[in-house]
Coordinates of C-alpha atoms and ligand atoms in Angstrom, one line a residue:
M96 CA -28.4 -30.0 -43.3
S97 CA -31.8 -28.3 -43.9
C98 CA -32.4 -24.9 -45.4
A99 CA -33.8 -23.7 -42.1
N100 CA -30.6 -24.5 -40.4
V101 CA -28.6 -22.6 -42.9
T102 CA -30.7 -19.5 -42.3
D103 CA -30.3 -20.0 -38.6
C104 CA -26.6 -20.2 -39.1
T105 CA -26.4 -16.9 -41.0
R106 CA -28.7 -15.4 -38.5
Q107 CA -26.4 -16.6 -35.7
F108 CA -23.4 -15.3 -37.6
K109 CA -25.0 -11.8 -38.0
C110 CA -26.0 -12.0 -34.4
L111 CA -22.4 -12.7 -33.5
L112 CA -21.2 -9.7 -35.5
V113 CA -23.6 -7.5 -33.5
M114 CA -22.7 -9.2 -30.3
I115 CA -19.0 -8.8 -30.5
P116 CA -18.9 -5.0 -30.2
I117 CA -21.6 -5.1 -27.6
V118 CA -19.6 -7.6 -25.5
F119 CA -16.5 -5.6 -25.9
T120 CA -18.3 -2.4 -24.9
F121 CA -19.5 -4.1 -21.7
F122 CA -16.1 -5.6 -21.1
Y123 CA -14.4 -2.2 -21.2
A124 CA -17.1 -0.5 -19.3
F125 CA -16.7 -3.1 -16.6
I126 CA -12.9 -2.5 -16.5
F127 CA -13.4 1.2 -16.4
I128 CA -15.9 1.0 -13.6
S129 CA -13.9 -1.5 -11.6
K130 CA -10.9 0.7 -12.0
G131 CA -12.7 3.6 -10.4
F132 CA -13.9 1.1 -7.8
Q133 CA -10.4 -0.2 -7.1
E134 CA -9.3 3.4 -6.6
K135 CA -12.1 3.9 -4.1
I136 CA -11.1 0.7 -2.3
E137 CA -7.5 1.9 -2.3
N138 CA -8.6 5.3 -0.9
F139 CA -10.5 3.5 1.7
S140 CA -7.8 1.1 2.8
V141 CA -4.9 3.5 2.5
V142 CA -6.5 6.3 4.5
R143 CA -4.4 9.3 4.7
D144 CA -3.3 8.9 8.3
R145 CA -1.9 5.4 7.4
R146 CA -0.1 6.0 4.2
T147 CA 3.1 7.5 5.5
T148 CA 5.5 5.8 7.9
V149 CA 7.3 8.3 10.1
V150 CA 10.9 7.5 11.0
T151 CA 12.8 9.0 13.8
G152 CA 15.8 8.2 16.0
Y153 CA 17.8 9.4 18.9
F154 CA 21.4 8.8 20.1
V155 CA 22.5 10.1 23.4
L156 CA 25.3 12.6 22.9
T157 CA 27.1 14.6 25.6
K158 CA 25.7 18.1 26.0
F159 CA 26.8 20.1 23.0
Q160 CA 26.8 23.7 21.9
K161 CA 24.3 24.6 19.2
G162 CA 25.3 27.4 16.9
N163 CA 27.7 30.1 17.9
K164 CA 25.6 31.4 20.7
P165 CA 26.0 30.0 24.2
L166 CA 23.1 27.7 23.7
Y167 CA 23.5 24.1 24.9
F168 CA 21.5 21.1 23.9
S169 CA 21.4 18.2 26.4
S170 CA 19.5 14.9 26.4
D171 CA 17.1 16.4 29.0
L172 CA 15.9 18.8 26.3
Y173 CA 15.3 15.9 23.9
K174 CA 13.5 14.0 26.6
R175 CA 11.1 17.0 26.8
W176 CA 10.7 17.2 23.1
C177 CA 10.1 13.5 22.4
S178 CA 6.9 13.7 24.4
T179 CA 5.3 15.2 21.4
F180 CA 5.4 11.8 19.7
S181 CA 2.5 10.8 21.9
L182 CA 0.3 13.1 19.8
L183 CA 1.5 11.7 16.4
L184 CA -0.7 8.9 15.0
N185 CA 1.2 7.8 11.9
P186 CA 2.7 4.4 11.7
L187 CA 6.0 5.1 13.4
I188 CA 9.5 3.6 13.6
V189 CA 11.8 4.9 16.4
Y190 CA 15.5 3.9 16.3
L191 CA 17.2 4.0 19.7
E192 CA 20.5 2.8 21.1
R193 CA 20.3 -0.5 22.8
N194 CA 19.7 0.0 26.6
S195 CA 19.5 3.8 26.3
S196 CA 17.2 5.5 28.8
F197 CA 15.1 6.6 25.8
V198 CA 13.9 3.1 25.1
E199 CA 11.8 3.2 28.3
I200 CA 10.8 6.8 27.7
F201 CA 9.4 6.0 24.2
K202 CA 7.7 2.9 25.5
K203 CA 5.8 5.0 28.0
I204 CA 5.1 7.8 25.6
L205 CA 3.7 5.4 23.0
S206 CA 1.9 3.2 25.5
K207 CA -1.5 4.6 24.5
H208 CA -0.9 3.8 20.9
E209 CA -2.0 0.7 19.0
P210 CA 1.0 -1.7 19.3
S211 CA 0.6 -2.6 15.6
R212 CA 1.2 1.1 14.7
Y213 CA 4.7 1.6 16.0
K214 CA 8.1 -0.2 16.3
I215 CA 10.9 0.7 18.6
I216 CA 14.1 -0.7 17.1
E217 CA 17.2 -0.9 19.2
V218 CA 20.5 -0.5 17.3
E219 CA 24.2 -0.4 18.2
R220 CA 26.6 2.1 16.9
K221 CA 29.1 -0.5 15.9
D222 CA 26.6 -1.9 13.4
L223 CA 25.9 1.4 11.7
W224 CA 27.5 2.6 8.5
A225 CA 27.5 6.2 9.8
F226 CA 29.4 5.3 13.0
K227 CA 31.9 3.3 11.1
L228 CA 32.9 6.6 9.5
L229 CA 33.5 8.1 13.0
P230 CA 37.3 7.7 12.9
N231 CA 37.4 9.4 9.5
I232 CA 35.2 12.3 10.7
T233 CA 37.2 12.7 14.0
K234 CA 40.4 12.8 11.9
I235 CA 39.0 15.5 9.6
F236 CA 37.6 17.6 12.5
S237 CA 41.0 17.6 14.2
K238 CA 42.9 19.0 11.2
P239 CA 44.6 22.2 12.2
G240 CA 42.6 25.2 11.1
Y241 CA 39.4 23.1 10.5
P242 CA 36.4 25.5 10.7
K243 CA 34.6 25.5 14.1
H244 CA 30.8 25.5 13.7
P245 CA 29.6 23.8 16.8
P246 CA 28.4 21.1 16.8
N247 CA 28.4 20.5 13.0
T248 CA 32.2 20.5 12.6
V249 CA 33.2 20.1 16.2
V250 CA 31.4 17.0 17.6
P251 CA 32.1 14.0 15.4
E252 CA 29.3 11.9 16.9
Y253 CA 26.8 14.7 16.0
S254 CA 27.9 14.5 12.4
A255 CA 27.6 10.7 12.3
V256 CA 24.1 10.9 13.8
M257 CA 23.0 13.3 11.1
H258 CA 24.3 11.0 8.3
C259 CA 22.7 8.0 10.1
K260 CA 19.2 9.3 9.2
Y261 CA 19.7 8.1 5.7
E262 CA 20.9 4.7 6.6
L263 CA 17.9 4.3 9.0
M264 CA 15.5 5.6 6.4
N265 CA 16.9 3.1 3.9
R266 CA 16.4 0.3 6.3
S267 CA 12.9 1.4 7.1
I268 CA 11.9 1.4 3.4
V269 CA 13.5 -2.0 2.7
E270 CA 11.7 -3.5 5.7
N271 CA 8.5 -1.5 5.3
P272 CA 6.8 -3.1 8.4
F273 CA 3.6 -1.0 7.9
K274 CA 3.4 -1.5 4.2
T275 CA 3.1 2.2 3.4
N276 CA 3.9 4.0 0.1
Y277 CA 5.4 7.1 1.7
F278 CA 8.0 7.7 4.3
A279 CA 8.9 10.8 6.3
W280 CA 12.0 11.5 8.4
L281 CA 11.0 13.5 11.5
D282 CA 13.7 14.9 13.9
I283 CA 12.7 14.5 17.6
G284 CA 12.7 18.2 18.2
L285 CA 10.6 19.4 15.2
F286 CA 7.3 19.8 17.0
R287 CA 9.1 21.0 20.2
D288 CA 6.5 23.8 20.5
F289 CA 3.9 21.2 21.6
A290 CA 6.1 20.0 24.4
V291 CA 4.5 21.8 27.3
S292 CA 6.4 20.2 30.2
D293 CA 9.8 19.2 31.3
D294 CA 8.3 15.8 32.3
P295 CA 8.6 13.4 29.3
Y296 CA 5.7 11.4 30.7
Y297 CA 3.5 14.5 30.8
F298 CA 1.2 13.5 28.0
V299 CA 0.7 10.0 29.3
K300 CA -0.2 11.2 32.8
L301 CA -2.3 14.2 31.8
I302 CA -4.1 13.4 28.6
N303 CA -7.2 15.4 28.7
E304 CA -9.6 16.8 26.0
T305 CA -7.4 19.8 25.3
L306 CA -4.4 17.7 24.6
F307 CA -6.3 15.0 22.9
S308 CA -7.6 17.5 20.4
Q309 CA -4.0 18.2 19.4
K310 CA -3.5 14.7 18.1
F311 CA -2.3 14.8 14.5
Y312 CA -0.8 12.8 11.6
L313 CA 1.6 13.7 8.9
D314 CA 0.6 13.4 5.3
V315 CA 2.4 14.2 2.0
P316 CA 2.1 17.9 1.4
D317 CA -0.4 19.3 -1.2
N318 CA 0.8 19.6 -4.8
F319 CA 3.5 17.0 -4.0
D320 CA 5.3 15.6 -7.0
R321 CA 5.7 11.9 -6.3
S322 CA 8.9 11.7 -8.3
K323 CA 10.7 14.0 -5.9
V324 CA 11.7 14.3 -2.2
A325 CA 10.2 17.2 -0.3
Y326 CA 12.2 19.4 2.1
T327 CA 11.9 22.8 3.7
E328 CA 14.0 25.5 2.0
V329 CA 15.7 27.8 4.4
Y330 CA 18.3 29.7 2.3
D331 CA 19.1 30.1 -1.4
L332 CA 21.2 27.6 -3.2
S333 CA 24.3 28.9 -5.0
K334 CA 25.6 27.0 -8.0
N335 CA 29.0 25.2 -8.3
M336 CA 30.1 25.5 -4.7
K337 CA 33.0 23.4 -3.6
P338 CA 32.3 20.9 -0.8
C339 CA 34.9 22.4 1.6
D340 CA 33.7 25.9 1.0
I341 CA 30.2 24.8 1.9
V342 CA 31.6 23.3 5.2
N343 CA 33.7 26.4 5.9
E344 CA 30.8 28.8 5.4
N345 CA 28.4 26.4 7.1
M346 CA 26.0 26.8 4.2
V347 CA 22.4 25.5 4.3
W348 CA 19.8 25.2 1.6
V349 CA 17.2 22.9 3.1
C350 CA 16.5 21.8 6.6
G351 CA 17.6 18.2 7.3
C352 CA 15.0 18.0 10.0
Y353 CA 12.1 16.7 7.9
F354 CA 11.8 15.1 4.5
V355 CA 9.2 13.0 2.8
G356 CA 8.8 11.0 -0.3
G357 CA 7.7 7.8 -2.0
G358 CA 9.5 4.6 -1.0
E359 CA 11.3 4.0 -4.3
V360 CA 12.3 7.6 -4.8
L361 CA 13.7 7.8 -1.2
L362 CA 15.5 4.5 -1.5
R363 CA 17.5 5.9 -4.5
W364 CA 18.0 9.1 -2.7
C365 CA 19.4 7.4 0.5
G366 CA 21.9 5.5 -1.7
E367 CA 23.0 8.7 -3.5
Y368 CA 23.3 10.5 -0.2
M369 CA 25.4 7.8 1.5
R370 CA 27.8 7.7 -1.5
A371 CA 28.1 11.5 -1.3
V372 CA 29.1 11.4 2.3
E373 CA 31.8 8.8 1.6
E374 CA 33.0 10.9 -1.4
M375 CA 33.2 14.1 0.7
I376 CA 35.2 12.3 3.3
G377 CA 37.4 10.2 1.1
Q378 CA 38.0 12.6 -1.8
H379 CA 37.6 16.1 -0.4
D380 CA 38.7 15.5 3.2
C381 CA 35.9 17.6 4.7
V382 CA 32.6 16.8 6.3
S383 CA 29.9 18.4 8.4
T384 CA 26.2 17.5 8.7
D385 CA 23.5 16.2 6.3
Q386 CA 22.6 19.8 5.3
Q387 CA 26.1 20.5 3.8
V388 CA 26.1 17.2 1.9
I389 CA 22.7 18.1 0.4
Y390 CA 23.9 21.6 -0.4
W391 CA 27.0 20.2 -2.2
L392 CA 25.0 17.6 -4.2
F393 CA 22.4 20.1 -5.5
S394 CA 24.8 23.0 -6.0
N395 CA 26.7 20.7 -8.4
R396 CA 23.7 18.6 -9.5
K397 CA 24.8 18.1 -13.2
N398 CA 28.5 17.5 -12.5
L399 CA 27.8 15.0 -9.8
K400 CA 25.0 13.4 -11.9
V401 CA 22.5 13.5 -9.1
S402 CA 19.4 11.7 -10.2
T403 CA 17.1 12.7 -7.3
S404 CA 15.0 15.8 -7.5
I405 CA 14.0 17.9 -4.4
Q406 CA 10.8 19.7 -4.2
T407 CA 11.2 22.6 -1.7
Y408 CA 8.6 24.3 0.5
T409 CA 9.1 27.6 2.1
N410 CA 7.2 30.4 3.7
M411 CA 9.3 32.9 5.6
S412 CA 6.2 34.9 6.8
S413 CA 4.3 31.9 8.2
N414 CA 3.9 31.9 12.0
V415 CA 6.0 28.8 12.5
D416 CA 9.8 28.5 12.6
P417 CA 10.8 28.7 8.9
W418 CA 13.1 25.7 9.4
F419 CA 10.2 23.5 10.4
Y420 CA 7.7 24.8 7.8
L421 CA 7.2 21.6 5.9
G422 CA 6.6 19.6 9.1
Y423 CA 3.8 22.0 10.1
L424 CA 2.4 22.1 6.5
S425 CA 2.2 18.3 6.5
R426 CA 0.3 18.2 9.8
R427 CA -3.3 17.1 9.6
K428 CA -5.8 17.2 12.4
Y429 CA -6.9 13.8 13.5
K430 CA -10.6 13.2 13.3
T431 CA -12.0 10.3 15.2
Ligands
LIG17 C1 -8.9 9.2 -4.0 O1 -8.5 10.2 -3.1 C2 -8.0 11.3 -3.7 C3 -7.4 12.2 -2.7 O2 -8.1 12.3 -1.5 C4 -9.1 12.0 -4.5 O3 -8.6 13.1 -5.2 C5 -9.6 11.0 -5.5 O4 -10.7 11.6 -6.2 C6 -10.1 9.7 -4.8 N1 -10.5 8.7 -5.8 C7 -11.7 8.1 -5.7 C8 -11.9 7.1 -6.8 O5 -12.5 8.3 -4.8
LIG18 C1 22.0 -4.2 27.7 O1 21.5 -4.7 28.9 C2 21.5 -6.1 29.1 C3 20.9 -6.4 30.4 O2 21.1 -5.4 31.4 C4 23.0 -6.5 29.1 O3 23.1 -7.9 29.2 C5 23.6 -6.1 27.7 O4 25.0 -6.4 27.7 C6 23.4 -4.6 27.5 N1 23.9 -4.3 26.1 C7 24.6 -3.2 25.8 C8 24.9 -3.0 24.4 O5 24.9 -2.4 26.7
LIG19 C1 -5.7 20.0 30.1 O1 -4.3 20.1 30.3 C2 -3.8 21.4 30.1 C3 -2.3 21.4 30.4 O2 -2.0 21.0 31.7 C4 -4.5 22.4 31.0 O3 -4.0 23.7 30.7 C5 -6.0 22.4 30.7 O4 -6.6 23.2 31.6 C6 -6.5 20.9 30.9 N1 -7.9 20.9 30.4 C7 -8.9 20.3 31.1 C8 -10.2 20.4 30.5 O5 -8.6 19.7 32.2
LIG20 C1 19.6 -0.4 2.3 O1 19.3 -1.5 3.2 C2 19.5 -2.8 2.7 C3 19.0 -3.8 3.7 O2 19.4 -3.4 5.0 C4 21.0 -3.0 2.4 O3 21.2 -4.2 1.8 C5 21.4 -1.9 1.4 O4 22.8 -2.0 1.2 C6 21.1 -0.5 1.9 N1 21.4 0.5 1.0 C7 22.4 1.3 1.1 C8 22.6 2.4 0.1 O5 23.1 1.3 2.1
LIG21 C1 38.0 5.8 6.6 O1 39.3 5.5 7.1 C2 39.7 4.2 6.8 C3 41.1 4.0 7.5 O2 41.9 5.1 7.2 C4 39.8 4.0 5.3 O3 40.2 2.7 5.0 C5 38.4 4.3 4.6 O4 38.5 4.2 3.2 C6 38.0 5.7 5.1 N1 36.6 5.9 4.6 C7 36.3 6.8 3.7 C8 34.8 6.9 3.3 O5 37.0 7.5 3.1
LIG22 C1 2.6 32.1 4.4 O1 2.1 32.3 5.8 C2 1.3 33.4 6.0 C3 1.0 33.4 7.4 O2 0.4 32.2 7.9 C4 0.0 33.2 5.1 O3 -0.8 34.3 5.3 C5 0.4 33.1 3.6 O4 -0.7 32.8 2.9 C6 1.5 31.9 3.5 N1 1.9 32.0 2.1 C7 1.9 30.9 1.3 C8 2.5 31.0 0.0 O5 1.4 29.8 1.7

């Protein structure tokens, strides 16, 4: 080994000492930049109109009285309301009963949509957890002196359908056919104000510029905390209410008509919800709709060890029905 080589070695060694920090700096700079880049790509591929799967469903019930006023809801009314789904451009899952007339109606209503953006899933009552509870619900509703809040505590099938939302939401998240991070439950009737005709095929027949400009998608609300589930608050929540008192008084805190959240958070919530329904039925011998179950859980949040958090949205002075506030708040105009 010559002297020159030794000098070279030391030089190389020094060089290496200088190089290491430089290489590391570049390495981390690269990671930092590519992270921002990845986020951009994510933003690009998960555009806002495609990041929330909307889930809905409809089960034909015989005409029932809604509330204590002589107001009756029939499936004709729901036929009218469901036409509004032709304006909704989110990835969509619709659960309907096998062979129900609504299957054809929804196929028509969605016929202008990309087939890869929606799924109509036909189910049967006998396969559903909520309908397996029907004999229990019927038995409770027929107890002498049981409160009469039509349809909540009067029509057992109505109660079952309301609980069914959580089972169908759970299934949608597990299957996640559109690979979205967020999921929203949307009742058929929420955007009823856009239903301008009694003809359910109205939008399909008469789509024109005016109607086309009403197309929209639902996105998670602003300031949304991803660790929570969002609902519209309708009335105040009182603490430590007993389940049967909530049913007797027909108490409501949040509207069951629309809720949204991240898949994992909602999955846990659906499980908690479904266990709570069984507990209300099995241990407290009273039951009503989803709204009373949610009231009970959050009125007794600590005692019942509820792990889900709800983020409420409310604006009593907005110009939309206060029950539907979050739905309208989540609405975004669709730009083509
Ligand atoms: C991604 O989108 C969000 C919301 O639109 C925005 O706040 C954020 O800056 C975007 N990130 C990048 C890297 O563009
Ligand atoms: C649905 O309709 C098909 C064909 O009309 C029939 O074979 C089937 O039994 C029906 N299923 C139910 C659940 O009614
Ligand atoms: C579009 O349809 C609506 C509802 O029928 C109607 O009021 C409006 O005049 C139509 N607009 C055009 C440009 O045809
Ligand atoms: C959610 O759905 C999956 C798949 O259908 C099922 O295995 C699971 O038991 C459901 N969760 C609840 C809480 O029912
Ligand atoms: C419903 O009723 C059946 C039959 O009485 C019973 O075995 C079951 O435990 C009840 N379900 C609940 C959730 O209480
Ligand atoms: C509630 O709605 C009204 C009417 O649209 C609006 O002026 C007000 O800013 C809203 N309040 C909040 C807190 O969003």
